[in-house]
Amino acid sequence: MGDAIESVQREVRVFRPPASFSARARVKSLDDYCKLFRDAADNPESFWGDVAKEFHWFTPWSKVREWNPPNARWFIGGKTNISHNCLDRHVAGGRRNKAAIITELESGEVQTLTYDQLLREVCRLAHVLKSRGINAGDRVGIYMPNCAEAAIAMLACARIGAPHTVIFGGFSAQAIADRLNDCKAKAVITADGLRRRGRTVDLKNNVDQALTNVPSVEAVIVHRNTGDNTPMKAGRDLWWHEAVEGKPRFIETEAFDAEHPLFLLYTSGTTGKPKGILHTTGGYMVWAAYTARSVFDLREDDVYFCTADVGWITGHSYVVYGILANGATSLIYEGAPTWPDAGRLWSIVERHGVNIFYTAPTAIRTFMRLGDEWVKRHDRSSLRLLGSVGEPINPEAWMWYHRVVGDERCPIVDTWWQTETGGIMISPLPGGTPTKPGSATLPLPGVAADVVDEHNRPVPPGKGGRLVIREPWPGMLRGIYGDPERFKNTYFPSGGIYVTGDAAHRDADGYIWVLGRMDDVVNVSGHRLGTAEIESALVSHPSVAEAAVVARPDALTGQALVAFVTPRGNATAGEELRRELGKHVTREIGKLAVPADIRFTNALPKTRSGKIMRRLLRDIACGNASVGDTTTLEDYSVLQKLRESEE
Ligand code: PRX
């Protein structure tokens, strides 16, 4: 049976876009979507050329794309500047006094920057960078709280053509040093600290520690955020607020080639050292902007709130670049989502009149566990669209999001994409695409997604396979920094087909259901199953808050399933619940998916972006000491607790 993957999901609910939503949407029907999809597929050059024309190009491109697998180039010969397109274009075009970024700090303080003010701050910081010898092509590390200054830092780098690499503020000194060394960064922009759960976390100290091992860094610019004391190293460190004093409020934009590197963003692979994913200027700009506008159906007066940190690709594309390129208002929240209580995000929605809310399934499941009351006590009538990203969203969580957060009124866009894809690839267009809980639905225009077997042949509907993209798209990664071999082997092992590394299946309507990473596919008695579906069945039980399923070797069945289950607050872990869950999975999927072993735990090991680290759970299930990279693990103590729960 080769490596065919079986899909066992039986979700049949369908939700059509509300007529009132469709009436005002950019894409109003499935027919509208199909037409766009066909246009982009039949004539990609004119389709993307037309989208790109909306932006300012200092020199027009001579050719839209060139594809020599694995190397793509878009808007060849074109010169542009993404900071100009995110700022100057709007200041000149009637949005000068519109809010560009609203930041709410954990302390409750709110700061608003209009497009004009944001442009000024970006220009002043760009002057500082220049004065410290940072020029086009020099790499700059950004290690910041989630606040407007992080966006200013990114846009200032982009303005002068210095590729940035944002390092998530939760990473350790070692993780910072690894990333800065890999790209030989010349400067770092950081802050004294950030606020988390009422306390401050010292960021500058981590940078200082990291820099003892990073010879390339010559300058450190420090934003005063918490006001905590930090030692400043003479000749290297300068306070942001002092450095910008007296700097001119404008700096001419330089025109950069469409393929000029815009940023590197490190993703940790399952093994080995993190990969510096490279995105360039023109194609990324067009992709981030087009997808933001289409998927979020952005309107001029929207307040858009994405809970992702700027340290992740979601923060890059859908807090900063894609949102500002559309002249929209992006709301940023600095702190912990459950601080000072579990109602914080809903209170933000209420107080700022948020219209579009974009978050991750891990957050949705957390709020589900904390109880509806926290959501319902806040007025959410301003919301009109909800989004999800980062992991497969299990239908139970989807339904809760729809029912409780969205009051059954707001369409949900479940957006599938990756750091590598630069922007959303598979997602409903909310005015046109009927949604099914748990499916990211259909590929966006320009995305030639397919589900294939090991010979790259499409698999029939309902069968699982590998999710691949058959054609290049403007926002695709252009490489792994310094490692063209790894780039080719990882993403384009057989010519021009991009391998996502995810498993998926497509239903009879062509809807795509992502089953998780290929590495997480398990093989039980010859049945290859995606873990997401089994986890989803477990989580649909009222006593389960979260679940992760992995396999351990088994002499009889090849592999046996081990489930790590976090019960809901009021449920009792024990033999009875174990038996009950076995019966539940039998009912939902069938006997073959019943875990051989169910372990109860208070928490699952997660990356800082909220993804469950199944690799570590596999090690625990197999009784191995954990190996590989754990620098992205959110809470090390969770691992210890899981081991202790083994007997
Ligand atoms: O496995 C898929 C999962 O997250 C991976 C990409 O992770 P990262 O590069 O960190 O980017 C996260 C933000 C885009 C994918 O390979 N993933 C992301 N979104 C979804 C998803 N899985 C299922 N459904 C999604 N909507």
XYZ file of C-alpha atoms and ligand atoms in Angstrom:
673
model
C 0.000 0.000 0.000
C 3.025 2.299 -0.377
C 2.999 5.293 1.866
C -0.654 6.247 1.356
C -2.118 8.066 4.322
C -5.621 7.312 5.443
C -7.942 10.027 6.528
C -10.548 9.208 9.099
C -12.183 12.560 9.665
C -15.965 12.639 9.253
C -16.754 16.314 9.626
C -19.824 17.213 7.562
C -20.910 20.629 8.827
C -20.806 23.445 6.267
C -21.168 27.152 7.021
C -21.998 29.547 4.228
C -20.773 33.139 4.432
C -23.542 35.306 5.906
C -25.330 37.157 3.083
C -24.736 40.504 4.787
C -20.979 39.799 4.891
C -20.801 38.697 1.260
C -22.746 41.728 0.089
C -19.951 44.061 1.234
C -17.003 41.737 0.627
C -14.322 42.046 -2.039
C -15.019 38.483 -3.130
C -18.749 37.901 -2.893
C -19.265 34.331 -4.035
C -17.564 31.055 -4.771
C -17.880 31.964 -8.456
C -15.904 35.173 -7.835
C -13.204 33.088 -6.176
C -13.162 30.522 -8.992
C -12.767 33.255 -11.564
C -9.829 34.794 -9.711
C -8.278 31.371 -9.247
C -8.573 30.614 -12.979
C -7.181 34.013 -13.973
C -4.148 33.556 -11.747
C -3.582 29.974 -12.937
C -4.062 30.670 -16.656
C -2.092 33.848 -16.794
C 0.070 34.340 -13.715
C 2.191 37.028 -15.290
C -0.634 39.414 -16.036
C -2.473 38.546 -12.811
C 0.477 39.339 -10.531
C 1.622 42.173 -12.747
C -1.755 43.844 -12.214
C -1.596 43.350 -8.435
C 1.953 44.703 -8.289
C 1.037 47.821 -10.275
C -0.852 49.174 -7.281
C 2.443 49.687 -5.485
C 5.064 52.313 -6.048
C 8.001 51.144 -8.158
C 10.922 53.481 -8.697
C 11.763 51.470 -11.800
C 9.195 49.182 -13.409
C 9.978 45.506 -13.871
C 10.728 44.119 -17.298
C 9.440 40.617 -16.660
C 7.055 39.299 -14.007
C 8.711 36.001 -13.158
C 11.552 33.680 -13.957
C 11.591 30.116 -12.677
C 14.713 27.994 -12.698
C 13.890 25.502 -9.956
C 14.621 25.899 -7.131
C 15.343 29.555 -7.870
C 12.512 31.975 -8.529
C 12.715 35.651 -9.324
C 9.722 37.971 -9.451
C 9.318 41.463 -10.937
C 12.691 41.266 -12.594
C 14.496 44.559 -12.981
C 11.872 46.336 -10.835
C 13.057 48.629 -8.061
C 10.963 49.432 -5.035
C 11.032 49.979 -1.294
C 8.572 48.225 1.004
C 8.857 50.899 3.700
C 7.884 53.531 1.125
C 4.911 51.409 0.131
C 3.841 50.874 3.747
C 4.278 54.518 4.779
C 5.033 57.362 2.346
C 2.447 56.145 -0.148
C -0.311 56.384 2.471
C 0.899 59.682 3.946
C 0.752 61.208 0.484
C -2.482 59.442 -0.404
C -4.936 60.665 2.248
C -4.113 58.467 5.228
C -1.643 60.841 6.873
C -3.604 61.080 10.118
C -5.013 57.565 10.164
C -3.903 55.234 12.959
C -1.275 52.875 11.572
C -0.318 51.057 14.759
C -2.126 50.990 18.074
C -0.056 49.379 20.812
C -1.518 48.252 24.101
C 1.217 47.537 26.621
C 0.623 44.930 29.279
C 0.454 47.742 31.821
C -2.653 48.990 30.032
C -0.977 52.026 28.498
C -2.125 52.626 24.926
C 0.015 54.327 22.285
C -1.219 55.248 18.834
C 0.951 56.146 15.875
C -0.590 57.675 12.783
C 0.927 56.928 9.401
C 2.667 60.297 9.486
C 4.092 59.704 12.964
C 5.171 56.186 12.064
C 6.966 57.446 8.965
C 8.775 60.036 11.084
C 9.913 57.480 13.671
C 11.055 55.071 10.981
C 13.063 57.787 9.235
C 14.700 58.949 12.457
C 15.783 55.437 13.330
C 16.990 54.879 9.772
C 19.246 57.940 10.235
C 20.632 56.403 13.432
C 21.376 53.121 11.688
C 23.106 54.930 8.851
C 25.132 57.010 11.284
C 26.365 53.778 12.854
C 27.603 52.530 9.521
C 24.703 50.209 8.712
C 24.137 50.127 4.984
C 22.218 48.169 2.395
C 22.973 44.477 2.721
C 24.158 44.597 6.368
C 22.172 42.256 8.608
C 20.477 43.633 11.721
C 19.121 41.532 14.593
C 15.903 42.712 16.259
C 15.130 41.351 19.740
C 12.202 43.309 21.039
C 8.974 43.246 22.978
C 5.823 43.009 20.900
C 5.276 46.732 20.457
C 5.298 49.469 17.837
C 9.064 49.971 18.173
C 9.621 46.455 16.849
C 7.682 47.400 13.723
C 9.564 50.708 13.502
C 12.849 48.798 13.687
C 11.798 46.441 10.894
C 10.600 49.266 8.652
C 13.751 51.329 9.308
C 15.934 48.403 8.265
C 13.793 47.832 5.189
C 14.023 51.498 4.311
C 17.817 51.395 4.080
C 17.942 47.885 2.626
C 19.489 46.229 5.682
C 17.929 42.750 5.984
C 16.526 42.220 9.465
C 16.312 39.073 11.452
C 13.754 39.295 14.214
C 14.466 37.000 17.130
C 11.456 36.253 19.305
C 11.735 38.000 22.699
C 11.323 34.716 24.555
C 14.503 33.178 23.157
C 17.585 32.606 25.270
C 21.036 34.187 24.924
C 22.266 31.046 23.180
C 19.464 31.131 20.614
C 20.213 34.824 19.968
C 23.931 34.144 19.528
C 23.301 31.219 17.126
C 21.084 33.319 14.906
C 23.264 36.448 14.930
C 26.356 34.401 14.177
C 24.708 32.489 11.374
C 23.943 35.717 9.511
C 26.914 37.723 10.865
C 24.730 40.563 12.035
C 26.349 43.971 12.293
C 23.890 45.580 14.708
C 21.156 44.651 17.157
C 18.043 46.609 18.039
C 16.625 45.635 21.411
C 14.910 47.000 24.520
C 15.687 47.088 28.210
C 12.923 44.576 28.793
C 9.377 43.458 28.216
C 6.401 42.905 30.476
C 5.005 39.467 31.077
C 2.374 38.621 33.669
C 3.005 41.748 35.686
C 6.764 41.297 35.837
C 9.528 42.564 33.605
C 11.795 40.303 31.604
C 15.294 41.633 30.982
C 15.982 41.528 27.250
C 19.160 43.586 27.221
C 20.895 41.222 29.602
C 20.227 38.343 27.190
C 21.676 40.385 24.354
C 24.756 41.248 26.436
C 25.310 37.595 27.217
C 24.788 36.558 23.619
C 27.170 39.192 22.300
C 30.120 37.829 24.269
C 30.098 35.195 21.488
C 29.127 37.297 18.482
C 32.120 39.186 17.097
C 30.285 40.721 14.119
C 27.970 43.034 16.109
C 29.266 46.597 16.326
C 26.248 48.530 17.562
C 23.320 47.927 19.907
C 20.356 50.297 19.941
C 18.210 50.029 23.060
C 14.563 51.077 23.286
C 13.512 52.132 26.789
C 10.352 50.143 27.435
C 10.211 49.031 31.062
C 12.521 51.722 32.443
C 14.624 49.082 34.229
C 18.304 49.812 34.620
C 20.654 48.211 32.180
C 24.407 48.643 31.792
C 25.373 50.339 28.529
C 28.639 49.358 26.917
C 30.497 52.458 25.790
C 31.114 52.655 22.072
C 28.679 49.849 21.325
C 25.348 50.598 23.026
C 23.127 53.617 22.582
C 19.684 54.511 23.843
C 17.205 54.762 21.005
C 15.515 57.907 22.403
C 18.852 59.706 22.761
C 20.164 58.599 19.397
C 17.138 59.866 17.443
C 17.222 63.278 19.092
C 17.802 65.938 16.467
C 17.702 63.455 13.605
C 15.722 64.674 10.577
C 12.138 63.527 10.297
C 12.616 62.267 6.777
C 15.130 60.149 4.928
C 14.914 59.637 1.189
C 13.886 56.148 0.263
C 16.434 54.190 -1.654
C 15.195 52.036 -4.477
C 16.087 48.374 -4.120
C 15.962 45.585 -6.591
C 12.803 43.462 -6.263
C 15.050 40.558 -5.276
C 17.002 42.514 -2.666
C 16.924 40.526 0.621
C 14.268 41.942 2.960
C 14.612 39.649 5.944
C 15.781 36.363 7.338
C 13.620 34.516 9.786
C 14.963 31.475 11.558
C 12.779 28.419 11.938
C 14.001 25.500 13.937
C 13.854 22.343 11.919
C 13.077 19.082 13.662
C 16.782 18.406 13.939
C 19.941 20.370 13.620
C 20.509 24.057 13.436
C 17.765 26.575 12.712
C 17.290 27.557 9.087
C 17.491 31.217 8.103
C 14.551 31.501 5.724
C 15.199 34.263 3.202
C 12.502 36.547 1.820
C 13.122 39.297 -0.698
C 11.461 42.629 -1.349
C 9.068 42.818 -4.300
C 7.444 39.395 -4.351
C 7.034 39.270 -0.587
C 5.455 42.737 -0.544
C 2.938 41.834 -3.226
C 2.104 38.492 -1.593
C 1.753 39.772 1.972
C -0.406 42.680 0.840
C -2.596 40.740 -1.589
C -3.266 37.885 0.831
C -3.962 40.224 3.777
C -6.477 42.190 1.769
C -8.229 39.164 0.288
C -8.311 36.859 3.301
C -9.138 39.495 5.907
C -11.348 41.393 3.493
C -9.782 44.590 4.847
C -11.906 47.729 4.846
C -10.719 51.288 5.255
C -12.058 51.785 8.780
C -11.185 48.379 10.232
C -9.285 47.825 13.455
C -7.376 44.630 12.878
C -5.875 42.674 15.761
C -3.463 39.799 15.276
C -2.219 38.247 18.509
C 0.995 36.876 16.994
C 4.326 38.251 18.134
C 6.363 40.180 15.558
C 9.054 37.556 16.159
C 7.117 35.037 14.036
C 6.316 35.116 10.357
C 2.680 35.852 11.226
C 3.879 39.009 12.946
C 5.986 39.963 9.919
C 3.294 39.432 7.291
C 0.083 40.119 9.208
C 1.015 42.551 11.974
C 3.441 44.688 10.007
C 4.034 44.416 6.251
C 0.803 43.023 4.785
C -1.402 45.197 6.971
C 0.491 48.465 6.592
C 0.960 47.900 2.860
C -2.831 48.087 2.708
C -2.974 51.275 4.767
C -4.944 49.491 7.500
C -4.807 49.867 11.296
C -2.841 47.171 13.115
C -3.357 46.632 16.832
C -0.452 45.155 18.784
C -0.650 43.800 22.310
C 2.570 43.474 24.271
C 1.710 41.134 27.100
C 0.326 37.790 28.185
C -3.141 36.971 26.845
C -4.476 35.972 30.246
C -3.150 38.942 32.206
C -4.410 40.273 34.559
C -7.252 37.853 33.847
C -8.530 35.517 31.168
C -10.643 38.301 29.668
C -7.740 40.481 28.499
C -7.996 39.859 24.766
C -11.778 40.268 24.775
C -11.414 43.430 26.778
C -9.024 44.697 24.075
C -11.598 43.773 21.439
C -14.254 45.704 23.346
C -12.207 48.781 24.180
C -10.674 49.226 20.721
C -13.694 48.103 18.715
C -11.712 45.366 16.969
C -13.282 44.190 13.702
C -10.909 41.414 12.658
C -9.286 39.056 15.139
C -6.537 36.605 14.146
C -5.059 34.068 16.563
C -3.795 30.487 16.920
C -5.648 27.249 17.759
C -3.539 26.836 20.895
C -4.936 30.132 22.207
C -8.454 29.188 21.179
C -8.203 25.892 23.081
C -6.827 27.695 26.120
C -9.756 30.101 26.161
C -12.165 27.237 25.642
C -10.773 25.601 28.760
C -10.958 28.800 30.785
C -14.692 29.064 30.186
C -17.144 31.041 28.041
C -17.842 33.567 30.781
C -14.543 35.386 30.221
C -15.427 35.962 26.600
C -19.091 36.734 27.052
C -18.697 39.436 29.646
C -17.119 41.663 26.969
C -18.947 43.329 24.125
C -17.729 41.779 20.882
C -20.311 43.258 18.547
C -17.564 45.076 16.596
C -16.077 41.758 15.413
C -16.945 40.685 11.903
C -14.219 38.195 10.989
C -12.159 35.637 12.914
C -8.959 33.937 11.796
C -6.840 30.990 12.850
C -3.240 30.085 12.015
C -0.371 27.869 13.067
C -1.796 24.389 13.492
C -4.733 22.349 12.333
C -7.739 23.656 14.232
C -9.824 20.782 15.511
C -13.533 21.057 14.685
C -14.460 21.335 18.379
C -12.287 24.411 18.833
C -13.526 25.816 15.524
C -17.131 25.449 16.656
C -16.378 27.090 19.994
C -14.645 30.009 18.239
C -17.651 30.350 15.920
C -20.287 30.022 18.618
C -18.798 31.795 21.618
C -16.333 34.353 20.247
C -18.109 35.059 16.965
C -21.681 34.731 18.259
C -22.376 32.593 15.159
C -22.119 35.796 13.154
C -18.506 35.993 11.997
C -16.983 33.854 9.258
C -13.795 32.039 10.262
C -10.726 31.982 8.027
C -8.551 28.982 8.866
C -5.334 30.015 7.139
C -2.713 27.443 6.207
C 0.783 28.666 5.443
C 4.402 28.548 6.617
C 7.381 30.777 7.367
C 8.658 29.614 3.993
C 5.565 30.614 2.030
C 5.750 34.239 3.211
C 1.983 34.532 3.370
C -1.304 32.674 3.440
C -1.648 29.887 0.854
C -4.819 27.978 1.661
C -7.760 29.754 3.237
C -11.369 30.657 2.736
C -12.077 34.050 1.195
C -14.637 35.023 3.786
C -17.318 36.493 1.522
C -17.207 33.625 -0.950
C -16.010 30.329 0.453
C -18.335 28.108 2.494
C -16.341 26.827 5.460
C -16.092 23.408 7.063
C -14.791 23.242 10.650
C -11.228 21.934 10.544
C -10.517 22.555 6.869
C -8.383 25.410 5.538
C -10.638 24.989 2.467
C -9.246 26.085 -0.916
C -5.940 27.406 -2.222
C -5.749 31.140 -2.845
C -5.472 32.418 -6.407
C -1.943 31.681 -7.610
C -1.429 28.689 -5.331
C -1.125 25.390 -7.205
C -1.639 23.180 -4.159
C -1.879 19.444 -4.635
C -2.016 16.330 -2.470
C 0.234 13.647 -3.894
C 1.722 10.216 -3.278
C 5.431 9.422 -3.077
C 5.697 9.665 -6.895
C 4.087 13.100 -6.964
C 0.874 11.699 -8.433
C -2.330 13.309 -7.139
C -4.161 11.052 -4.701
C -7.925 10.533 -5.106
C -10.379 12.479 -2.916
C -10.480 11.312 0.672
C -7.024 9.740 0.549
C -4.209 11.356 2.430
C -0.864 12.327 0.961
C 1.840 14.962 0.894
C 0.848 18.568 0.490
C 2.881 20.167 -2.299
C 2.787 23.373 -4.348
C 3.359 22.835 -8.053
C 4.078 26.379 -9.233
C 6.138 29.252 -7.851
C 4.330 32.162 -6.167
C 5.573 35.705 -5.487
C 6.017 35.339 -1.716
C 7.936 32.062 -1.726
C 11.195 31.785 0.176
C 14.255 32.439 -1.945
C 16.632 30.272 0.016
C 18.096 29.186 3.334
C 20.712 31.700 4.313
C 24.147 30.373 3.426
C 22.948 26.869 2.576
C 21.696 26.370 -1.004
C 22.124 22.576 -0.721
C 19.825 22.325 2.267
C 17.344 24.643 0.519
C 17.128 22.372 -2.500
C 17.090 19.113 -0.558
C 14.480 20.248 1.939
C 11.981 22.001 -0.298
C 12.649 20.949 -3.891
C 14.001 17.407 -3.719
C 12.543 16.518 -7.119
C 12.667 19.551 -9.404
C 10.114 22.310 -9.417
C 7.583 20.991 -6.911
C 7.665 22.670 -3.498
C 7.367 20.130 -0.690
C 5.617 21.599 2.327
C 6.434 18.739 4.709
C 2.761 18.548 5.721
C 0.322 15.703 5.226
C -3.174 16.490 3.966
C -6.187 15.117 2.199
C -8.657 16.659 -0.175
C -12.358 15.924 -0.012
C -14.819 15.532 -2.879
C -15.329 19.341 -2.991
C -11.588 19.900 -3.372
C -11.301 21.173 0.203
C -7.925 20.619 1.814
C -7.649 19.193 5.331
C -4.165 19.459 6.786
C -3.316 16.410 8.871
C -0.132 17.720 10.479
C 3.551 17.332 9.665
C 4.642 14.303 7.624
C 7.038 13.515 10.478
C 4.032 13.100 12.753
C 2.192 10.590 10.584
C 1.882 7.328 12.488
C 1.654 3.795 11.174
C -0.559 1.456 13.138
C -1.033 -2.069 11.797
C -0.290 -0.815 8.307
C -2.644 2.176 8.542
C -0.899 5.495 8.158
C -2.803 8.109 10.101
C -2.251 11.819 10.641
C -2.109 12.552 14.349
C -4.253 15.688 14.025
C -7.376 13.652 13.387
C -6.899 11.435 16.423
C -6.121 14.447 18.571
C -9.209 16.127 17.251
C -11.323 13.107 18.255
C -9.861 13.168 21.759
C -10.422 16.895 22.158
C -14.050 16.531 21.108
C -14.636 14.719 24.427
C -16.009 17.141 27.035
C -13.385 16.141 29.618
C -10.398 16.900 27.359
C -8.773 20.293 26.960
C -5.780 19.339 24.830
C -4.255 16.218 23.374
C -1.140 15.199 21.492
C -0.708 11.815 19.856
C 2.604 10.206 18.925
C 3.785 6.702 18.157
C 6.206 4.360 19.847
C 7.526 1.175 18.276
C 5.442 -1.898 18.943
C 6.436 -5.475 18.179
C 2.921 -6.416 17.156
C 1.422 -3.412 15.405
C 4.590 -1.758 14.066
C 3.761 1.385 15.946
C 1.456 1.937 18.882
C -0.278 5.196 19.670
C 0.525 7.099 22.808
C -1.781 9.991 23.710
C -0.809 12.770 26.084
C -4.015 14.295 27.368
C -4.668 17.438 29.395
C -8.046 17.087 31.099
C -10.343 20.065 31.527
C -10.387 21.740 34.917
C -13.392 19.846 36.277
C -12.493 16.383 34.909
C -10.768 13.644 36.902
C -7.815 11.925 35.279
C -7.733 8.190 35.881
C -8.683 4.735 34.733
C -12.320 5.622 34.201
C -11.564 8.556 31.904
C -9.017 6.422 30.081
C -11.647 3.776 29.315
C -14.159 6.431 28.404
C -11.735 8.062 25.940
C -11.024 4.686 24.356
C -14.746 4.248 23.715
C -15.036 7.807 22.474
C -12.260 7.402 19.887
C -13.811 4.102 18.774
C -17.084 5.924 18.177
C -15.476 8.909 16.457
C -12.938 7.124 14.270
C -12.769 3.414 14.945
C -10.890 0.916 17.038
C -7.650 1.239 15.121
C -7.183 4.826 16.323
C -7.590 4.041 20.029
C -4.300 4.860 21.777
C -2.539 1.915 23.384
C -1.481 4.249 26.103
C -3.128 7.404 27.451
C -1.073 9.593 29.755
C -2.594 12.491 31.623
C -0.618 15.672 32.031
C -1.293 19.233 33.127
C 0.546 20.738 30.209
C 2.041 19.758 26.871
C 5.488 20.847 25.729
C 5.035 23.633 23.217
C 7.179 25.918 21.179
C 6.970 29.549 22.060
C 4.586 30.023 19.168
C 2.259 27.457 20.698
C 2.929 24.390 18.562
C 3.022 21.079 20.380
C 6.523 19.572 20.215
C 5.581 16.022 19.246
C 9.234 15.178 18.706
C 9.874 15.516 22.442
C 6.751 13.555 23.265
C 7.947 10.787 20.943
C 11.171 10.620 22.917
C 9.240 10.353 26.152
C 6.844 7.761 24.721
C 9.837 5.694 23.600
C 11.583 6.148 26.932
C 14.513 8.042 25.349
C 16.259 10.979 26.869
C 15.311 14.031 24.808
C 17.669 14.833 22.028
C 17.830 17.637 19.516
C 17.081 21.285 19.738
C 14.936 22.362 22.694
C 15.780 26.053 22.526
C 12.280 26.857 21.344
C 10.519 24.995 24.137
C 8.282 27.252 26.160
C 8.517 25.620 29.558
C 11.177 23.041 30.300
C 9.497 21.924 33.518
C 6.681 20.449 31.456
C 9.059 17.817 30.117
C 10.050 16.746 33.580
C 6.442 16.502 34.681
C 5.590 14.383 31.662
C 8.382 11.959 32.465
C 7.156 11.727 36.020
C 3.688 10.824 34.780
C 5.075 7.802 32.956
C 4.269 5.089 35.424
O 2.199 22.202 9.781
C 1.695 23.424 9.300
C 1.265 24.282 10.472
O 2.376 25.103 10.775
C 3.443 24.863 9.873
C 4.193 26.145 9.565
O 4.719 26.667 10.744
P 5.471 28.064 10.779
O 6.498 28.097 9.712
O 5.897 28.279 12.172
O 4.383 29.111 10.395
C 3.306 29.308 11.248
C 2.493 30.469 10.787
C 2.103 30.417 9.370
C 2.792 24.248 8.670
O 3.700 23.496 7.911
N 0.118 25.127 10.122
C 0.115 26.463 9.978
N -1.139 26.901 9.743
C -1.941 25.818 9.717
C -1.134 24.688 9.954
N -1.654 23.444 9.969
C -2.967 23.309 9.747
N -3.803 24.349 9.522
C -3.342 25.617 9.507
N -4.177 26.633 9.319
